[in-house]
Structures are given as C-alpha cells and as structure tokens.
mmCIF file of C-alpha atoms in Angstrom:
data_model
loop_
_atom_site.group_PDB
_atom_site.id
_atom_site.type_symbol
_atom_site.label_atom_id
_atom_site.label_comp_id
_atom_site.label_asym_id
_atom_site.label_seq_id
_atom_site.Cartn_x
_atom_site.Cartn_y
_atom_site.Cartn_z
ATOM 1 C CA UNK A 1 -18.737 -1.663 25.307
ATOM 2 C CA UNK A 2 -16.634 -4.298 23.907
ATOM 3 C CA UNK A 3 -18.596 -6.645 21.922
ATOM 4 C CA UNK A 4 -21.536 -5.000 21.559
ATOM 5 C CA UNK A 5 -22.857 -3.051 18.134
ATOM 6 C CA UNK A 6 -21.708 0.184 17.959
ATOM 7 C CA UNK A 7 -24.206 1.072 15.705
ATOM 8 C CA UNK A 8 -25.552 0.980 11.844
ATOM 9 C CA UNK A 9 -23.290 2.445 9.166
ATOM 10 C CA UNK A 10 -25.194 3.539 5.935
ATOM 11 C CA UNK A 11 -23.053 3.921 2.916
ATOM 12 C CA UNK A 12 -23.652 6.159 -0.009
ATOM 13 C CA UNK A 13 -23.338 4.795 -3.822
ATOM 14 C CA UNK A 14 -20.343 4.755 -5.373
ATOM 15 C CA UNK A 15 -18.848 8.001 -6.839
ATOM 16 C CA UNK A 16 -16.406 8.371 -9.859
ATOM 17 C CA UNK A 17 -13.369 10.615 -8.998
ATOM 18 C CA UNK A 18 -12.627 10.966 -12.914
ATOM 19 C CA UNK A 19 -15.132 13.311 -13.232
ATOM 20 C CA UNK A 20 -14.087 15.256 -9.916
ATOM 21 C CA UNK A 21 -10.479 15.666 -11.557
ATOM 22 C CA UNK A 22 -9.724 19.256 -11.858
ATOM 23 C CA UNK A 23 -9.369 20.466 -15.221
ATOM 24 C CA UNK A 24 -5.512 22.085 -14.808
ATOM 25 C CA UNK A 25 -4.476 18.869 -13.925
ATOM 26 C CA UNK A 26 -5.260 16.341 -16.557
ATOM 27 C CA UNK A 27 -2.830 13.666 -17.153
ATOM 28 C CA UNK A 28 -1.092 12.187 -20.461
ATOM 29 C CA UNK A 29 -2.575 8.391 -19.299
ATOM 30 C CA UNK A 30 -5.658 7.316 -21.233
ATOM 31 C CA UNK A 31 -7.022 4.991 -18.419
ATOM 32 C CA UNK A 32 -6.956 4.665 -14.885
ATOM 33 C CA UNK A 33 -6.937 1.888 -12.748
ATOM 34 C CA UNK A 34 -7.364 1.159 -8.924
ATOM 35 C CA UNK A 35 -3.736 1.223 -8.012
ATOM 36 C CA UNK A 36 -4.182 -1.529 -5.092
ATOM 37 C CA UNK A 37 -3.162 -0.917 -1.619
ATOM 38 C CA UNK A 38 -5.120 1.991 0.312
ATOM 39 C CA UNK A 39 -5.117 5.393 0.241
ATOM 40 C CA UNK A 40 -3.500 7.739 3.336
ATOM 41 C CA UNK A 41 -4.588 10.893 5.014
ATOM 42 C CA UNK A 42 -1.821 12.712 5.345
ATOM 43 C CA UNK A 43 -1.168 15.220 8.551
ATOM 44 C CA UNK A 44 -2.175 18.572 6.687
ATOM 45 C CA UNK A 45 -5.657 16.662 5.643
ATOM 46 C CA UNK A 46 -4.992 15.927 2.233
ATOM 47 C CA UNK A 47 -6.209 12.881 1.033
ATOM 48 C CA UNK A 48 -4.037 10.562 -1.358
ATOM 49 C CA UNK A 49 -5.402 7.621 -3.232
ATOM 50 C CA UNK A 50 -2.580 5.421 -5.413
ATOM 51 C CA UNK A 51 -3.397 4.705 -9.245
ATOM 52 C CA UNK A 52 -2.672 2.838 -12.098
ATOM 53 C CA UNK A 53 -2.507 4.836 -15.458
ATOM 54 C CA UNK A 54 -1.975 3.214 -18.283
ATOM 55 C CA UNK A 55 -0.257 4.577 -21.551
ATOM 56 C CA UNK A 56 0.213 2.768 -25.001
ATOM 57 C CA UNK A 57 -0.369 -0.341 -22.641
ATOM 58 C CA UNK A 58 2.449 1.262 -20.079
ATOM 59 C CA UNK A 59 1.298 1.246 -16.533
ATOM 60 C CA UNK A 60 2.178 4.501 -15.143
ATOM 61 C CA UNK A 61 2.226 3.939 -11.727
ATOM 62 C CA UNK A 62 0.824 8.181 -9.875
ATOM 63 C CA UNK A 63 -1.221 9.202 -7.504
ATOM 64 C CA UNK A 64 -4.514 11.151 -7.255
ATOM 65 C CA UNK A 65 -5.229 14.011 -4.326
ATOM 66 C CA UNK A 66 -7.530 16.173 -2.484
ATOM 67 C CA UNK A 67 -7.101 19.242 -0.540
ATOM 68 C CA UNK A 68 -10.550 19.632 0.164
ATOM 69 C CA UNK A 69 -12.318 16.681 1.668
ATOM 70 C CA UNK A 70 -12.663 14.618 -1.616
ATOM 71 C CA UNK A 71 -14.838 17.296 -3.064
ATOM 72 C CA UNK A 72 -12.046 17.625 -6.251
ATOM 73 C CA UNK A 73 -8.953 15.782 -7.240
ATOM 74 C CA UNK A 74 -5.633 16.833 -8.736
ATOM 75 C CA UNK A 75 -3.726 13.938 -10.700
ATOM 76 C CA UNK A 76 -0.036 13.916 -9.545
ATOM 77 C CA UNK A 77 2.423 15.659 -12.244
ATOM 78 C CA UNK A 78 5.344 13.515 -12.310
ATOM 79 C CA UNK A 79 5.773 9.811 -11.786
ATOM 80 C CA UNK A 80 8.126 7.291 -10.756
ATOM 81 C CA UNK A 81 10.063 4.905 -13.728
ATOM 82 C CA UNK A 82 7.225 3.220 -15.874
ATOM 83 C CA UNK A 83 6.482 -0.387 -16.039
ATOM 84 C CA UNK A 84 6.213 -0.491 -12.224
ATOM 85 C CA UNK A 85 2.900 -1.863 -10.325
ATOM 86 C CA UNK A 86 1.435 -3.000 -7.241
ATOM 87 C CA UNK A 87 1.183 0.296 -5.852
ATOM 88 C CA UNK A 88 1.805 0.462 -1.694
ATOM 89 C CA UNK A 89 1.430 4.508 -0.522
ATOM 90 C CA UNK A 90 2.456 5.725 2.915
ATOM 91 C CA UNK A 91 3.360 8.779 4.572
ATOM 92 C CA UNK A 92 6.107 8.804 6.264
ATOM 93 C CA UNK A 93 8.046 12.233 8.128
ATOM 94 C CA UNK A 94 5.249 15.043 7.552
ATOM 95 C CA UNK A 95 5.222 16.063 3.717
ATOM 96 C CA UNK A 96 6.649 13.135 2.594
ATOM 97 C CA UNK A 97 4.533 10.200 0.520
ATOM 98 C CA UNK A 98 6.794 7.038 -0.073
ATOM 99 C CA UNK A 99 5.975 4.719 -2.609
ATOM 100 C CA UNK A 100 6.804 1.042 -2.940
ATOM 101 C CA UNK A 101 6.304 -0.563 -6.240
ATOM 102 C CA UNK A 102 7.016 -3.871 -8.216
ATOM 103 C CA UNK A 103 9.262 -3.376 -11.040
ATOM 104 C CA UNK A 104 11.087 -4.785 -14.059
ATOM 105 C CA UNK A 105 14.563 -4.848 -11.732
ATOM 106 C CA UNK A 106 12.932 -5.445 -8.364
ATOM 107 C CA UNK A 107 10.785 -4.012 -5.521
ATOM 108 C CA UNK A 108 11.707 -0.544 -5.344
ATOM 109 C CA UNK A 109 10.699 2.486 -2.940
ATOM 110 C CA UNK A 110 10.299 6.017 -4.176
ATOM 111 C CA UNK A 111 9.479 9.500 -2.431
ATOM 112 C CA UNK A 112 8.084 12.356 -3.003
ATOM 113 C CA UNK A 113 8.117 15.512 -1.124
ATOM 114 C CA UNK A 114 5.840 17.808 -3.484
ATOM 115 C CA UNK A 115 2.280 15.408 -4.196
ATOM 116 C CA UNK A 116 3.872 13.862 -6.217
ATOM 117 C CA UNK A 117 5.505 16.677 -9.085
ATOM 118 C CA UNK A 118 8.936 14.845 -8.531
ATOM 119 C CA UNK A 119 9.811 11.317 -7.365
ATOM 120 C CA UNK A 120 13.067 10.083 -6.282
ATOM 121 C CA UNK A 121 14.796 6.687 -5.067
ATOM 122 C CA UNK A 122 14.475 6.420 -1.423
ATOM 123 C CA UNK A 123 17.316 4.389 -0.685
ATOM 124 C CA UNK A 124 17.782 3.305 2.948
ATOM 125 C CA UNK A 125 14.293 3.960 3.721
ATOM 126 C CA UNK A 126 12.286 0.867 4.134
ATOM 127 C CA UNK A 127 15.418 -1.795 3.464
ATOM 128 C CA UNK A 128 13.095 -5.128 4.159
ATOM 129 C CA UNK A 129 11.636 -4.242 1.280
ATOM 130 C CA UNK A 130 13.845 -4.001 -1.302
ATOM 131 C CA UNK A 131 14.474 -6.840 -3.886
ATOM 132 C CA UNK A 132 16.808 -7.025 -6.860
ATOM 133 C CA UNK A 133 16.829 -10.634 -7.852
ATOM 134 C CA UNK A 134 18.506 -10.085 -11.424
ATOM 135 C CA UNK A 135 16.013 -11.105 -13.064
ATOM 136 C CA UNK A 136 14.390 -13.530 -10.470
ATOM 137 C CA UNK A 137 10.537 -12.900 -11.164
ATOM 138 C CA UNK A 138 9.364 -15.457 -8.521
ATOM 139 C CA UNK A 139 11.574 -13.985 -5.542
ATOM 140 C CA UNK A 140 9.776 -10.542 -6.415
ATOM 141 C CA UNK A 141 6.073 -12.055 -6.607
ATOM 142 C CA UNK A 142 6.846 -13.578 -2.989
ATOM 143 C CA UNK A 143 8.592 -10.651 -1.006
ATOM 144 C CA UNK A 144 5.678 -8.915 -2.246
ATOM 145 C CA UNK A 145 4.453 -6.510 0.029
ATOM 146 C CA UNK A 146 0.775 -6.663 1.329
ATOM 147 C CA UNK A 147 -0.477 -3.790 2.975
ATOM 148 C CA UNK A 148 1.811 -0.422 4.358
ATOM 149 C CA UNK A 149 0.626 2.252 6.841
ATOM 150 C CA UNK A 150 2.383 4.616 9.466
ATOM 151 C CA UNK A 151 0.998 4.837 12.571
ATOM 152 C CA UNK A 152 2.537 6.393 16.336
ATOM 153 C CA UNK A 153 2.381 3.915 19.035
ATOM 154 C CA UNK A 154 3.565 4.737 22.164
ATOM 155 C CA UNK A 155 4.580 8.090 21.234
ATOM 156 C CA UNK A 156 6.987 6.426 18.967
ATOM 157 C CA UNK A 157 6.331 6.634 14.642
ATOM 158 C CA UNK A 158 6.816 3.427 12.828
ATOM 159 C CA UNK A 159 5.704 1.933 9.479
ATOM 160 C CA UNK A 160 4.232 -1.510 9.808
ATOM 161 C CA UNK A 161 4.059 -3.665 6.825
ATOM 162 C CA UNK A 162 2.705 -7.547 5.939
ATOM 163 C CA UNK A 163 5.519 -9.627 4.115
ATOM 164 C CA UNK A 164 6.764 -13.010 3.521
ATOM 165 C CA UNK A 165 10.096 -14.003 4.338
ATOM 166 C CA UNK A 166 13.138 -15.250 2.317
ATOM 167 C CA UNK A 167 12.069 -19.214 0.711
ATOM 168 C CA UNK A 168 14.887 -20.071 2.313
ATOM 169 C CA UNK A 169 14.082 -19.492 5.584
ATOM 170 C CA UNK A 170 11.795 -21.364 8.251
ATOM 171 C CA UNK A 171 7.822 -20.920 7.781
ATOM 172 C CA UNK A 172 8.548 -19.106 4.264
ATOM 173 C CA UNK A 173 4.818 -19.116 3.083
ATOM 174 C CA UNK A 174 3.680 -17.201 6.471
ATOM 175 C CA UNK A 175 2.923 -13.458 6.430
ATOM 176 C CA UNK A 176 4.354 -11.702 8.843
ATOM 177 C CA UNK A 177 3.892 -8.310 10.196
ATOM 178 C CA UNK A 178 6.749 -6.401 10.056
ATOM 179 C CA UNK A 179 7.988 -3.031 12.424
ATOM 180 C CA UNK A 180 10.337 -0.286 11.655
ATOM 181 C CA UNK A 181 10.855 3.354 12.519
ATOM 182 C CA UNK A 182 13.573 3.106 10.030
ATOM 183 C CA UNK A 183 16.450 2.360 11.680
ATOM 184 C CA UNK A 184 15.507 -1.484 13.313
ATOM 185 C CA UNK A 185 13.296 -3.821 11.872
ATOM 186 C CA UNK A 186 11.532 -6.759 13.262
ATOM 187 C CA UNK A 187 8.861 -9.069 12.532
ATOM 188 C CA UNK A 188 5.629 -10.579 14.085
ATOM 189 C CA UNK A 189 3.816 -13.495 13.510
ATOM 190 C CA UNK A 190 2.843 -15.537 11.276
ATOM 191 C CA UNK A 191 -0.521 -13.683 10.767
ATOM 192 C CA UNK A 192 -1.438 -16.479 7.933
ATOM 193 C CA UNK A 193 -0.154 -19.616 6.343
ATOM 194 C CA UNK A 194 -0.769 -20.404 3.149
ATOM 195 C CA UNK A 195 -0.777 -23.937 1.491
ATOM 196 C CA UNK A 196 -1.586 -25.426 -1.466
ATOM 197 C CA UNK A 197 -5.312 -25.549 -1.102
ATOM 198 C CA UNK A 198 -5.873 -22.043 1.084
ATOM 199 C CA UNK A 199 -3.897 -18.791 -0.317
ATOM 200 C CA UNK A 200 -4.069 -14.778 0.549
ATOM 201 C CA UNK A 201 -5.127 -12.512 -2.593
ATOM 202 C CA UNK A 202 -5.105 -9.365 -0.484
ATOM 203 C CA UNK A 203 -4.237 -8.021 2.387
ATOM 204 C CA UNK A 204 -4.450 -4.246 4.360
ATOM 205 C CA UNK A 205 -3.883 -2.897 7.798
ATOM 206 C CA UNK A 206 -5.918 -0.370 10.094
ATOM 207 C CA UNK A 207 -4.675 1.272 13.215
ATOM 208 C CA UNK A 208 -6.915 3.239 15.217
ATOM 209 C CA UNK A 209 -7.900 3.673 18.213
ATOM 210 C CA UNK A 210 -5.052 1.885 19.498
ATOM 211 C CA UNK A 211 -5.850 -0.948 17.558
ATOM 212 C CA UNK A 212 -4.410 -2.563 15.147
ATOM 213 C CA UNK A 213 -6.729 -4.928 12.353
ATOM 214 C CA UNK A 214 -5.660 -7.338 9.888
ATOM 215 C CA UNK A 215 -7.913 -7.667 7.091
ATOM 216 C CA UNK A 216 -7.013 -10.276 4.451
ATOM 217 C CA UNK A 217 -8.632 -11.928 1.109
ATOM 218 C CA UNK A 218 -8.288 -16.037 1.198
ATOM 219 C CA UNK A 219 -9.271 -18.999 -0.026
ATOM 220 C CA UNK A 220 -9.027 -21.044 -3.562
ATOM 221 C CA UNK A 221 -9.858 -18.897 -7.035
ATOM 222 C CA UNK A 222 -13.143 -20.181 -7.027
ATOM 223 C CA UNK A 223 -14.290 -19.913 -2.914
ATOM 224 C CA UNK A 224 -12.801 -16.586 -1.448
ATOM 225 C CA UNK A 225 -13.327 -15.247 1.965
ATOM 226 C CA UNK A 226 -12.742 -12.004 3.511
ATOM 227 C CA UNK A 227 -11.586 -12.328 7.489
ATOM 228 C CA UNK A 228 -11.204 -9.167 9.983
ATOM 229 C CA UNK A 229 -8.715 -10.060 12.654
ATOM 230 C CA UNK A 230 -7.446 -7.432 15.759
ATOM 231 C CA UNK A 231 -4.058 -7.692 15.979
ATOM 232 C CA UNK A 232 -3.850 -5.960 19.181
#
C-alpha cells in the first residue's frame, strides 16, 4: 500500500565491467570513465551503459553493451566526433540509441542504429536541445541537459528531459521538465530553483510503474544532498 515499506533491498558489492569486456572487442582508449547520465534497456534486452574513454588526454565519448544480462560487455566500435562530453543515452524508435553530448561547437545529438559501429548527426531529432553559441561556452554549460529517458504514457512514446531555459527568459535558473514525441515540445515546472547559495550537481529521471521520479544532487560544494521527488 502506498506509504508503507515495500520491503528490504540487499545490494551486492560493486563489480568492474573492464574485466567483463569481451576480448574481440577491445578499444583503442587507454582509460575509461563513468560517462554520466544513466544507462537504458533497450526493447530487445540489451543493456547500454554511456562512457568516457580517454585517448592522449582526448575524451572519446562510446558506449559499452550487453546482450546477455550484464554477464559480458562489448565496447562500441565507432564513436561520435572527439572532444565531446557529458554523455546523455536514450533509446528512441526500436534499434535506435541517440546520443546527446557537449561539444567544442555546441550541444549536439547523434544516433546510432548498429550499438554503436556508426554514429551520425541526428538533426531534427530532439531540437530543444541543440545549442551552437559560436563560441559561447556559458550558454552551453546552462542549456545543459540533466537527465534523458523514453518512456510510453498513455499509449503515446515521448522522450522527457530536465533543462534550463534561455537566460533571457523568465525563471532562467529553474529546471524544467521537458516533453516531446518529436514533433511538439513543451515544458513543466520548475522542478528546482537554484540561487546563489543552493545549486543542482546532478540530476536523472525514472518512469515506472506509471510513475515518474525526479532525483537530483543539491546543495553548496561543501554540504550536498540527494532528494527523491514523484513527479506524478
């Protein structure tokens, strides 16, 4: 029932994946890196975690997967441009993994239709997101984006995603969660408000069940907090 504990959740030790990576597909990166945002299970059961490689001090933004319940891991073969980070994974029509990342010339969204062997521009596909602010590093570091899933609500597919809005506009340092199924796009909120003493590090979002979470990472550098809010 609501409110009550559902029960006790024991979790195992931690496990490192690099030694679960299958030996045919070793990449040319000589470190890896969490590559922030979460991973997705896609609709045929694979599992796909995002990752930061690294290269002669490159980041080589990839991703890792598993066709058989985590048990090994195959590193994708191709990647998106270089010096790209802040890694946000989603699937979106069945097959296809789209990839939002930071870049030299913007906030950018990939996709790939093959785990990753080749990546592509996605353009038109997730157009809140994109930013190309010649040069404007501060624009990109605030249209940032938080956390992406998919999820089907009310028999309808849409991506949901947490984002600021323009400086210019009203309520600029609020996230909002943002809707599209690709063709309209609309925004909720604000979720949070930052200010000058109390800021967001981290953000992700959960749907299941018919619920939608919000969890989030806030505070000062010094005294974070981690807060679990429903949404819905």
């Amino acid at each position: 029932k609501e409110g009550e504990q559902s029960g006790k959740i024991n979790w195992s030790g931690p496990v490192s994946l690099l030694k679960q990576i299958t030996d045919g597909s070793q990449s040319d990166a000589k470190a890896f890196y969490p590559g922030g945002g979460t991973g997705v299970l896609m609709e045929d059961g694979t599992l796909v975690l995002p990752v930061q490689g690294e290269n002669d001090n490159e980041p080589i933004p990839m991703i890792i997967y598993s066709t058989d319940d985590g048990n090994s891991w195959d590193v994708s073969k191709g990647t998106p441009p270089a010096k790209c980070l802040n890694i946000r994974i989603t699937e979106w029509e069945k097959g296809q993994i789209l990839m939002v990342l930071q870049c030299e010339n913007g906030q950018r969204v990939f996709e790939s239709r093959d785990m990753g062997r080749n990546w592509m521009e996605a353009l038109g596909t997730l157009s809140g997101v994109w930013v190309n602010p010649h040069s404007n590093i501060p624009l990109v570091e605030i249209l940032r984006i938080g956390a992406l899933i998919t999820a089907t609500i009310e028999e309808r597919r849409v991506m949901l995603y947490v984002q600021k809005k323009f400086p210019s506009e009203e309520n600029a340092n609020a996230l909002y969660l943002w809707i599209t199924d690709n063709n309209r796009t609309f925004h909720v909120g604000p979720l949070f408000v930052e200010n000058d003493e109390t800021k967001t590090f981290s953000n992700s979002l959960l749907y299941s069940d018919g619920a939608l979470h919000f969890l989030y990472d806030n505070g000062k550098e010094s005294n974070r907090s981690v807060s679990l809010a429903r949404l819905t």
